[in-house]
PDB file of C-alpha atoms in Angstrom:
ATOM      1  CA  UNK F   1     123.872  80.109 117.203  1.00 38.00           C
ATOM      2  CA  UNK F   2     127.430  79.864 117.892  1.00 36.00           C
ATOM      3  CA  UNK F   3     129.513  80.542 114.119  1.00 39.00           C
ATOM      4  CA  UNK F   4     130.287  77.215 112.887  1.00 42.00           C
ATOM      5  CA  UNK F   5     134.337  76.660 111.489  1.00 41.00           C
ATOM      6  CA  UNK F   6     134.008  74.765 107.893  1.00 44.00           C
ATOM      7  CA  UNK F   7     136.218  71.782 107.793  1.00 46.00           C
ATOM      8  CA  UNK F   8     135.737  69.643 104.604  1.00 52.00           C
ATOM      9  CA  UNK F   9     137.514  66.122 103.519  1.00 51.00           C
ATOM     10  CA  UNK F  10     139.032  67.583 100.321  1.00 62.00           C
ATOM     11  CA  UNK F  11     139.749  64.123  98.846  1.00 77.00           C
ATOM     12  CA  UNK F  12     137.705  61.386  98.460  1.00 87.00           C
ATOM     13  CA  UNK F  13     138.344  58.864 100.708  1.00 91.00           C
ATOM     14  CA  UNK F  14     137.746  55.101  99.932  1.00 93.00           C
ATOM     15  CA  UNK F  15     134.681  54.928 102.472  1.00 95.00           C
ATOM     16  CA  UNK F  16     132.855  56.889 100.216  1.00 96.00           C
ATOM     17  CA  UNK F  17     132.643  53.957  98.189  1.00 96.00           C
ATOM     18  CA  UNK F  18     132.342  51.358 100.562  1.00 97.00           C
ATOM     19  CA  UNK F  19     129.321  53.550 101.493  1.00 97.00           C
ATOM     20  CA  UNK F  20     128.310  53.642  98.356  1.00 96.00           C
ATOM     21  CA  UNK F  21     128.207  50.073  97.514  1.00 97.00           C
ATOM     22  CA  UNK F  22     126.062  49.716 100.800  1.00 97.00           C
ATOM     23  CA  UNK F  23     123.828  51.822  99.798  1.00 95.00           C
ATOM     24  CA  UNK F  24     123.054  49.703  96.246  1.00 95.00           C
ATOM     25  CA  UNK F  25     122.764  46.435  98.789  1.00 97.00           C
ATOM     26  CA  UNK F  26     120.071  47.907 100.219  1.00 95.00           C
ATOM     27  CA  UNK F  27     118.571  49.239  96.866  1.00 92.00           C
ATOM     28  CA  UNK F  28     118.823  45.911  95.911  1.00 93.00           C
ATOM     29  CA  UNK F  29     117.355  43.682  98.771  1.00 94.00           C
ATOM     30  CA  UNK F  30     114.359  46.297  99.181  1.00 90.00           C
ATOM     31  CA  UNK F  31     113.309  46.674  95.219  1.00 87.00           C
ATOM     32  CA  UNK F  32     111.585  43.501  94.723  1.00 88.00           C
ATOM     33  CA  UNK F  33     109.225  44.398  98.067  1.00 86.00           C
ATOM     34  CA  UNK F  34     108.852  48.224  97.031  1.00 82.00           C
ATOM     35  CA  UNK F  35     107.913  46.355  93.584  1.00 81.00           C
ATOM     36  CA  UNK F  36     105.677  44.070  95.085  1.00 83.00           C
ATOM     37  CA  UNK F  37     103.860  46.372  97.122  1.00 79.00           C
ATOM     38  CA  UNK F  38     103.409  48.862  94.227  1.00 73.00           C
ATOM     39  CA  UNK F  39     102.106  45.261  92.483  1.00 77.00           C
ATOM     40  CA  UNK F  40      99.018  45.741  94.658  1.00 74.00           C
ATOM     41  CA  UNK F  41      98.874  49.403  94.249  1.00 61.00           C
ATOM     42  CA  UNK F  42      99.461  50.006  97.915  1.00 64.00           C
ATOM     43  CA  UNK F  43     101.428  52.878  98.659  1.00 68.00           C
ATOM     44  CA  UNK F  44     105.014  51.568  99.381  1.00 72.00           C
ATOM     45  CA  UNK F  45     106.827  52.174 102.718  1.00 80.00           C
ATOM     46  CA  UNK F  46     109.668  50.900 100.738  1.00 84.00           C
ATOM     47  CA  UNK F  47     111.014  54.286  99.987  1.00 84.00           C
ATOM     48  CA  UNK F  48     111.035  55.535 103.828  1.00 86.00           C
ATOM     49  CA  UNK F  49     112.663  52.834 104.784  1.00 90.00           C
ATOM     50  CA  UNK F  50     115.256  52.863 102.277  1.00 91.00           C
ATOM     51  CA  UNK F  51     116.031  56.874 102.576  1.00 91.00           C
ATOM     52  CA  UNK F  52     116.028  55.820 106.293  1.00 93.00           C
ATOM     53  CA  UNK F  53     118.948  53.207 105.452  1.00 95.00           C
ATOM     54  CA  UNK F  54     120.842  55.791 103.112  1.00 95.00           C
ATOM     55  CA  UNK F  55     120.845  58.508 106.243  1.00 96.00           C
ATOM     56  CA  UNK F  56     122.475  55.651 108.562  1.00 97.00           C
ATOM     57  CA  UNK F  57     124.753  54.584 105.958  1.00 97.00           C
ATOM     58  CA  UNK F  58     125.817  57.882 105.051  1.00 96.00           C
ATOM     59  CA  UNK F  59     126.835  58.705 108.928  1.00 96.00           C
ATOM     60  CA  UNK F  60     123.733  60.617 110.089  1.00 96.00           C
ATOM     61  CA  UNK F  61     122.246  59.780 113.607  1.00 97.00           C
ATOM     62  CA  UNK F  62     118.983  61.319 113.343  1.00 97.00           C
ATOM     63  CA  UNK F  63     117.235  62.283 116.542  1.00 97.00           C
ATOM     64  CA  UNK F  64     113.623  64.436 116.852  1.00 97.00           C
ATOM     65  CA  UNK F  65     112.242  66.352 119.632  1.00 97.00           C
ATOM     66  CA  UNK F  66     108.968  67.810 119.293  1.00 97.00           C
ATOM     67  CA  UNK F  67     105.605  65.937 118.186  1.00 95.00           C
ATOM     68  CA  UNK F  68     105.137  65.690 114.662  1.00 95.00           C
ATOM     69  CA  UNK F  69     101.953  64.921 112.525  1.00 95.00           C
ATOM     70  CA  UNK F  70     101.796  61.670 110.802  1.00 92.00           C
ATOM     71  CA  UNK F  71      99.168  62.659 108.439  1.00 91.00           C
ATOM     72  CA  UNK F  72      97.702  65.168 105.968  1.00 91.00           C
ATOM     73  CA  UNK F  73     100.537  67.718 107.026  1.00 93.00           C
ATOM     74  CA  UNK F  74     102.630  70.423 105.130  1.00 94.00           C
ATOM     75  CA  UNK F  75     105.950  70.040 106.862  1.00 96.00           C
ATOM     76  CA  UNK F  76     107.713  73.482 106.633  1.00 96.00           C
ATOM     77  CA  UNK F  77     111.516  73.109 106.440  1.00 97.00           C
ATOM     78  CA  UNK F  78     115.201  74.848 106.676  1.00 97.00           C
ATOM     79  CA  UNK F  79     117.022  73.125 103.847  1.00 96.00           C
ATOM     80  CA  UNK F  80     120.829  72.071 104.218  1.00 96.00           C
ATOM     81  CA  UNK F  81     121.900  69.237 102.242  1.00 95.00           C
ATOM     82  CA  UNK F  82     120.112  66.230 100.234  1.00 93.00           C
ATOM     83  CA  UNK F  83     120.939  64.593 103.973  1.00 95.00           C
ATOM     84  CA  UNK F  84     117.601  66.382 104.698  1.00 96.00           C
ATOM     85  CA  UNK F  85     115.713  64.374 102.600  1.00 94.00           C
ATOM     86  CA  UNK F  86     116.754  60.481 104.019  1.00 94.00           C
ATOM     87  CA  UNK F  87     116.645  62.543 107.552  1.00 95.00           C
ATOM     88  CA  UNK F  88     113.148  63.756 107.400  1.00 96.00           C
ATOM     89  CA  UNK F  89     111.381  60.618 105.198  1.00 93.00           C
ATOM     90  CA  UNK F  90     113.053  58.270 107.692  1.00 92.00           C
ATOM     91  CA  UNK F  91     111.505  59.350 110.326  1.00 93.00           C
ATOM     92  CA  UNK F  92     108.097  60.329 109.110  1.00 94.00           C
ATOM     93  CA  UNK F  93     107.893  58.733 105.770  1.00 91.00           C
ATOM     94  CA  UNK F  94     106.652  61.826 103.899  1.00 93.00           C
ATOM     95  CA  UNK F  95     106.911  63.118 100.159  1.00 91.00           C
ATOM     96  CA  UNK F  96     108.946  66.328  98.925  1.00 92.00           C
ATOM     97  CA  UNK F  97     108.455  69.100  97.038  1.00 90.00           C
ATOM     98  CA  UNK F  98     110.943  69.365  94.611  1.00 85.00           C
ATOM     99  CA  UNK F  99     112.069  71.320  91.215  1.00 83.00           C
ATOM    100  CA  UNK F 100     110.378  69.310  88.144  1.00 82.00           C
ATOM    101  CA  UNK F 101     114.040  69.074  86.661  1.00 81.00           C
ATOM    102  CA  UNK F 102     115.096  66.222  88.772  1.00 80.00           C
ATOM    103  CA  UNK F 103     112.359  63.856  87.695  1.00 80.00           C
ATOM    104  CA  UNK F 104     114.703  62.334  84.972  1.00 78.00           C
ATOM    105  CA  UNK F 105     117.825  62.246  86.754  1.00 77.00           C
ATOM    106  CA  UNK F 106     118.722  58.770  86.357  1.00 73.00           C
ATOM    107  CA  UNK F 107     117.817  56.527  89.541  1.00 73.00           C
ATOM    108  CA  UNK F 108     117.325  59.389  91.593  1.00 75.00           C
ATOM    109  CA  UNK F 109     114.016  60.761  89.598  1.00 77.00           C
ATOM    110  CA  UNK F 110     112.262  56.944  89.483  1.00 76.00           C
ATOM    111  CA  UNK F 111     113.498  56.975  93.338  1.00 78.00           C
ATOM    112  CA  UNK F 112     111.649  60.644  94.036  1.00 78.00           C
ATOM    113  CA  UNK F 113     108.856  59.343  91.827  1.00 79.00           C
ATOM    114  CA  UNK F 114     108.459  56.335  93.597  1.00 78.00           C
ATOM    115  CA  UNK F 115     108.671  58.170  96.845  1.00 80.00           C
ATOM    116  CA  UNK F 116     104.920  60.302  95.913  1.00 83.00           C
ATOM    117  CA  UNK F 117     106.931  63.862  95.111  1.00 86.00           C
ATOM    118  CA  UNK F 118     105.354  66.618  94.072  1.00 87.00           C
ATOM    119  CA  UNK F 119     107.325  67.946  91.303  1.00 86.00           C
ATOM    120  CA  UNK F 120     106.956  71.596  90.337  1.00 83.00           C
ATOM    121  CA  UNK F 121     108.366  74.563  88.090  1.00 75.00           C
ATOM    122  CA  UNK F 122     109.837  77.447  90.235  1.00 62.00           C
ATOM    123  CA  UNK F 123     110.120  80.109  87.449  1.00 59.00           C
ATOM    124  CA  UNK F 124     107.187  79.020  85.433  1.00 55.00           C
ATOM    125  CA  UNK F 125     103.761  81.304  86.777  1.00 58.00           C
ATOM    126  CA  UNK F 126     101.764  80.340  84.418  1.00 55.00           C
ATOM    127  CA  UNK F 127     101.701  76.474  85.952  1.00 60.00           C
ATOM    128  CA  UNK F 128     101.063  77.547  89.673  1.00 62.00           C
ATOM    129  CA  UNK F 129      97.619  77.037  89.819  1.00 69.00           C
ATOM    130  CA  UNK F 130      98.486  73.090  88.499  1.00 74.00           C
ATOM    131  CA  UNK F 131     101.366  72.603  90.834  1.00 75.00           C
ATOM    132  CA  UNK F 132      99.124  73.847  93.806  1.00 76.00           C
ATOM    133  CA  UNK F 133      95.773  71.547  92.944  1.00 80.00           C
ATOM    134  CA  UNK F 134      98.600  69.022  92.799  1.00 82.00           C
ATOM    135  CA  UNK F 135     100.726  69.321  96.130  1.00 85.00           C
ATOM    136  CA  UNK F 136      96.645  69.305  97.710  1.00 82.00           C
ATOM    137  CA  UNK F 137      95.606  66.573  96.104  1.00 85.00           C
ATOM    138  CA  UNK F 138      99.073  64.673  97.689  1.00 85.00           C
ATOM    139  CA  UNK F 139      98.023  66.319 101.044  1.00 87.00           C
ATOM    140  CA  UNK F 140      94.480  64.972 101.138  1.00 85.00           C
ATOM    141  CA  UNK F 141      96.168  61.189  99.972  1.00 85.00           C
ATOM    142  CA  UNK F 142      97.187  61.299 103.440  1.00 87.00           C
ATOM    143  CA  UNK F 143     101.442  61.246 103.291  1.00 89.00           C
ATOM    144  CA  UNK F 144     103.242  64.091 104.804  1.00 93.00           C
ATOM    145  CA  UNK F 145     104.512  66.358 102.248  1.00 94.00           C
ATOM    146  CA  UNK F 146     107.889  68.547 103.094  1.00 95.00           C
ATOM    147  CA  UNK F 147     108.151  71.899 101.425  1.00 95.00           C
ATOM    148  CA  UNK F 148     111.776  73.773 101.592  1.00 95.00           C
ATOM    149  CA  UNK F 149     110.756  76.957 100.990  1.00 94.00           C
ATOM    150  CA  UNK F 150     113.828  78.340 100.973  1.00 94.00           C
ATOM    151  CA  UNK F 151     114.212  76.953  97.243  1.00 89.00           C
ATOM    152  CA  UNK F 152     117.503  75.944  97.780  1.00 91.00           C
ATOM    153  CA  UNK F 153     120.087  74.950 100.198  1.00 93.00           C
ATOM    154  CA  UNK F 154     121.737  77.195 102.392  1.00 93.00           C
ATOM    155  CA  UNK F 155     125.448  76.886 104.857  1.00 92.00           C
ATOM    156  CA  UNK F 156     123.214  76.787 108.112  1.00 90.00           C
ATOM    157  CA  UNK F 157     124.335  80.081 109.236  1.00 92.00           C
ATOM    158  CA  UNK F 158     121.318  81.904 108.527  1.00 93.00           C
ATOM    159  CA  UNK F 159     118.262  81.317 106.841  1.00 96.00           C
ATOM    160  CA  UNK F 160     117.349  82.460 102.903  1.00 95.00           C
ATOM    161  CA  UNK F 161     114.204  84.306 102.544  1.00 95.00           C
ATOM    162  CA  UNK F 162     110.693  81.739 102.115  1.00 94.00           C
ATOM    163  CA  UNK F 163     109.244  81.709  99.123  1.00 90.00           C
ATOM    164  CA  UNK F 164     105.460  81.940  99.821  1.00 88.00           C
ATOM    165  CA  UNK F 165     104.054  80.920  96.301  1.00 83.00           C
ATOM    166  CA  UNK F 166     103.247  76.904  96.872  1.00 81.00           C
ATOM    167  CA  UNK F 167     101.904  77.331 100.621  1.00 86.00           C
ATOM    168  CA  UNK F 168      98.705  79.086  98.241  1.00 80.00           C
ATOM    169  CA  UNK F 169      98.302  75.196  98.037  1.00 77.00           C
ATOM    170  CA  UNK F 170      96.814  75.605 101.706  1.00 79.00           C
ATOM    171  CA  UNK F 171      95.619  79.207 102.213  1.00 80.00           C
ATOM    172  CA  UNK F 172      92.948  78.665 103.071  1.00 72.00           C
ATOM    173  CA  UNK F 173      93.440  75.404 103.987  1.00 68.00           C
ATOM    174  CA  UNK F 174      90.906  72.198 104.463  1.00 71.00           C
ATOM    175  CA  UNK F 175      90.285  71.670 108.230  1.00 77.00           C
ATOM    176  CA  UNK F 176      92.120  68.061 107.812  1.00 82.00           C
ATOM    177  CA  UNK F 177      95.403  69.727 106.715  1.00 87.00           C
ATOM    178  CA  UNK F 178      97.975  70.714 109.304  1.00 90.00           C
ATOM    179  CA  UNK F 179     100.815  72.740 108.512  1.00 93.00           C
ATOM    180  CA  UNK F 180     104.026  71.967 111.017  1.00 96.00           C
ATOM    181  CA  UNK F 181     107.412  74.030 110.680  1.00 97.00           C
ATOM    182  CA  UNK F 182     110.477  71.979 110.834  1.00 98.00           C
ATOM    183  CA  UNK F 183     113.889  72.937 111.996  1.00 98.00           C
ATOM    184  CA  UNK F 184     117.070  70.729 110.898  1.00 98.00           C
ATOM    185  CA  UNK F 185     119.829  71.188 113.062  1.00 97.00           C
ATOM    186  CA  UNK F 186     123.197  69.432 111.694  1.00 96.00           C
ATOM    187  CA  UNK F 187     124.752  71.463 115.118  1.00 93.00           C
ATOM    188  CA  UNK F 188     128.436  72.874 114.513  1.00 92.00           C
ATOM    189  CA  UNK F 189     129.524  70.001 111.879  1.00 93.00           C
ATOM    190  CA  UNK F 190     126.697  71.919 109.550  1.00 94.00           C
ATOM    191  CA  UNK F 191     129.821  73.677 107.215  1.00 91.00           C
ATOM    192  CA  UNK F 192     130.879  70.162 106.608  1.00 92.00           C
ATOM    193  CA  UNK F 193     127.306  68.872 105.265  1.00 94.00           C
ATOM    194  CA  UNK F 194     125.921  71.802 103.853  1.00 95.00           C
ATOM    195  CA  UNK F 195     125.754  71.767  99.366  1.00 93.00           C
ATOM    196  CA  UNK F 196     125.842  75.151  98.703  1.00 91.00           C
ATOM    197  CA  UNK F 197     127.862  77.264  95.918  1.00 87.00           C
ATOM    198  CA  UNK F 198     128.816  75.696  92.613  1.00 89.00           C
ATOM    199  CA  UNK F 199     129.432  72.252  94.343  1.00 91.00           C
ATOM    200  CA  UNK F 200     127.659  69.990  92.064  1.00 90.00           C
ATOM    201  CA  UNK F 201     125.732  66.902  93.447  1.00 90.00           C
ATOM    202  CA  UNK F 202     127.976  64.371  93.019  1.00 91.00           C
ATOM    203  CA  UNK F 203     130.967  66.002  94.851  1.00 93.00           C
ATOM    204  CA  UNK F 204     128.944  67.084  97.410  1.00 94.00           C
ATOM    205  CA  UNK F 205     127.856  63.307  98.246  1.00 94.00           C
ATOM    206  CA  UNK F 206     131.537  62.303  97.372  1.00 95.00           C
ATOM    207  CA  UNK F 207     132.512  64.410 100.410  1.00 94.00           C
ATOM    208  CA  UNK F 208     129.723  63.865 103.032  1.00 95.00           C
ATOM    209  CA  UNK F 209     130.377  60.365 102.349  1.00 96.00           C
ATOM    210  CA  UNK F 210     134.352  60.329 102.555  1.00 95.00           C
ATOM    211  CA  UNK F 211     133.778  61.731 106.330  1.00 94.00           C
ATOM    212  CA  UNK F 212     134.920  59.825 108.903  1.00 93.00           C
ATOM    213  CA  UNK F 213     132.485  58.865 111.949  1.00 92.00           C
ATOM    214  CA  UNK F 214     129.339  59.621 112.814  1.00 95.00           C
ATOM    215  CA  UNK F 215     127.466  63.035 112.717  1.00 95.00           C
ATOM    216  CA  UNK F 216     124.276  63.934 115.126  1.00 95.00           C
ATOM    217  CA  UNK F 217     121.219  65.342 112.737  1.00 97.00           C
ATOM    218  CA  UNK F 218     118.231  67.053 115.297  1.00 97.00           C
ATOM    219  CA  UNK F 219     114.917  67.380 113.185  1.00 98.00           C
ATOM    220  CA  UNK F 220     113.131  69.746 115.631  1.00 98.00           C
ATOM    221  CA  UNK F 221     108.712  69.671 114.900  1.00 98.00           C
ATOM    222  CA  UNK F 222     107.597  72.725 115.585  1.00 97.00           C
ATOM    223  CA  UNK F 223     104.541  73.937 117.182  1.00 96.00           C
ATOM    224  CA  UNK F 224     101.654  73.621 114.399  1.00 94.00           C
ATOM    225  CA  UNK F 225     100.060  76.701 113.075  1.00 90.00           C
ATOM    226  CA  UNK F 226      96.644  77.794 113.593  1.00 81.00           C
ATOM    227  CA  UNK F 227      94.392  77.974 110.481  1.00 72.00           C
ATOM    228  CA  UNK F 228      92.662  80.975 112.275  1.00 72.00           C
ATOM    229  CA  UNK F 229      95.561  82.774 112.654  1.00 64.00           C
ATOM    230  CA  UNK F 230      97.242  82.154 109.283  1.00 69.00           C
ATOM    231  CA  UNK F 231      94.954  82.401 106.697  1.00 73.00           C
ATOM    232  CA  UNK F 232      97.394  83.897 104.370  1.00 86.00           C
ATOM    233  CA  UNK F 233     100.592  82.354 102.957  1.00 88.00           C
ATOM    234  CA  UNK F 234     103.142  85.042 103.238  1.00 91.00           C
ATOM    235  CA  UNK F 235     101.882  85.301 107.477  1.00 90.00           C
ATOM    236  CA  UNK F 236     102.565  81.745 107.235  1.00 92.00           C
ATOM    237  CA  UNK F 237     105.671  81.924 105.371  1.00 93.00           C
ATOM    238  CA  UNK F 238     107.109  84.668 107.928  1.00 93.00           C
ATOM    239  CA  UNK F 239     106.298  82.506 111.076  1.00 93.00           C
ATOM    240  CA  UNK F 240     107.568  79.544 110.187  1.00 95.00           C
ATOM    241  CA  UNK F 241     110.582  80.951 109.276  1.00 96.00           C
ATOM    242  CA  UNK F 242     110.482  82.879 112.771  1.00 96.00           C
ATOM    243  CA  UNK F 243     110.056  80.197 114.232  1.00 97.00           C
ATOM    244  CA  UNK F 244     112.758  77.458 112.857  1.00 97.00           C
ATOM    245  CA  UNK F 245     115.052  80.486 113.124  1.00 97.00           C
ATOM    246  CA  UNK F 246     114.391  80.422 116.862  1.00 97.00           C
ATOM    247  CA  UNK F 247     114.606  76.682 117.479  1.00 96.00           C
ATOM    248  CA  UNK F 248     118.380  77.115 115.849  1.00 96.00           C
ATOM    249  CA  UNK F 249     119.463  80.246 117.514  1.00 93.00           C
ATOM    250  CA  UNK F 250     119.717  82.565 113.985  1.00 90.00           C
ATOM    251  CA  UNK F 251     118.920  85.824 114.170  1.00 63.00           C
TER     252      UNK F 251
END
């Protein structure tokens, strides 16, 4: 991949806001159906639908190539920005893994919640067995679950190292789970989107969403794997990685 020159909106601009307030419309209009739904204990596509709406609003023309699996997948992801997450549940309407500390951020924890995610502890060993009898148990439900296992966001210029530990979850895995690799590709505009450093959350968003225009997102599926061939989570840690490096051109 070409090197990508970083060019951020240093100020935010009053679109940010305007964005902002569109995104609470929608909040608002689709609540009382996510509620009702939930009323019924159906699971809601409520939450898809309005992480689609917040990738639109935000500026992000998503586009996929590739076939993906609709259900009881792994998805196997790059990670970028929180972009990734509207991008990726828009499209397929699946759940996230994600770090147990976000569950009470306010809003954005109920919305996660809502959304089926599987929340774990990183650092704490002593809880994998838990968090992996958990992210199966989602599996077999039927949603798509997304796993970043970089553990964090990178620039886009090359990808961190994959942190094998939940794919256990699926070594070996049932014969009704898939596991897919992912590649996000935010093309040369990915200095602009990516959160990485000591940005915090909120100026990250602040800037995405001061941009002006419209921004291209590819979400490349991946040939699945073969449970025959990887039985064991770091060989399936080190291929999908090979292979979403390939897709976007990193060495």
């Amino acid at each position: 991949m070409a090197s990508h020159s970083i060019v951020r909106v240093e100020r935010t601009h009053p679109r940010a806001f305007v964005r902002i307030a569109a995104i609470v419309a929608v909040l608002l209009v689709l609540l009382p159906l996510h509620l009702l739904w939930r009323l019924f204990d159906r699971q809601s596509p409520i939450a898809g639908l309005f992480l689609r709406s917040v990738g639109w609003i935000a500026g992000a023309d998503v586009s996929v190539t590739g076939s993906p699996i609709r259900r009881k997948v792994l998805y196997i992801a790059n990670h970028i920005s929180w972009l990734d997450v509207p991008a990726l549940a828009g499209q397929t309407r699946c759940a996230f893994v994600a770090k147990a500390d976000m569950k009470p951020w306010p809003l954005i924890g109920w919305l996660t919640t809502s959304n089926n995610t599987v929340y774990v502890e990183r650092e704490a060993r002593h809880t994998a067995h838990h968090q992996a009898t958990a992210l199966q148990r989602g599996l077999l439900s039927g949603q798509p679950i997304t796993l970043f296992p970089e553990g964090t966001t990178a620039d886009g210029t090359a990808l961190l190292p994959f942190r094998s530990s939940l794919i256990a979850a699926v070594t070996p895995a049932p014969d009704e789970i898939s596991i897919q690799p992912i590649a996000l590709d935010y093309g040369p505009i990915v200095g602009e989107i990516a959160w990485v450093g000591e940005e915090s959350f909120g100026a990250n968003a602040l800037r995405v969403l001061s941009r002006p225009g419209r921004f291209p997102v590819r979400i490349h599926f991946l040939a699945p794997l073969s449970h025959e061939d990887f039985a064991d989570r770091k060989a399936i840690a080190a291929h999908s990685r090979a292979e979403i490096a390939a897709a976007l051109g990193l060495g």
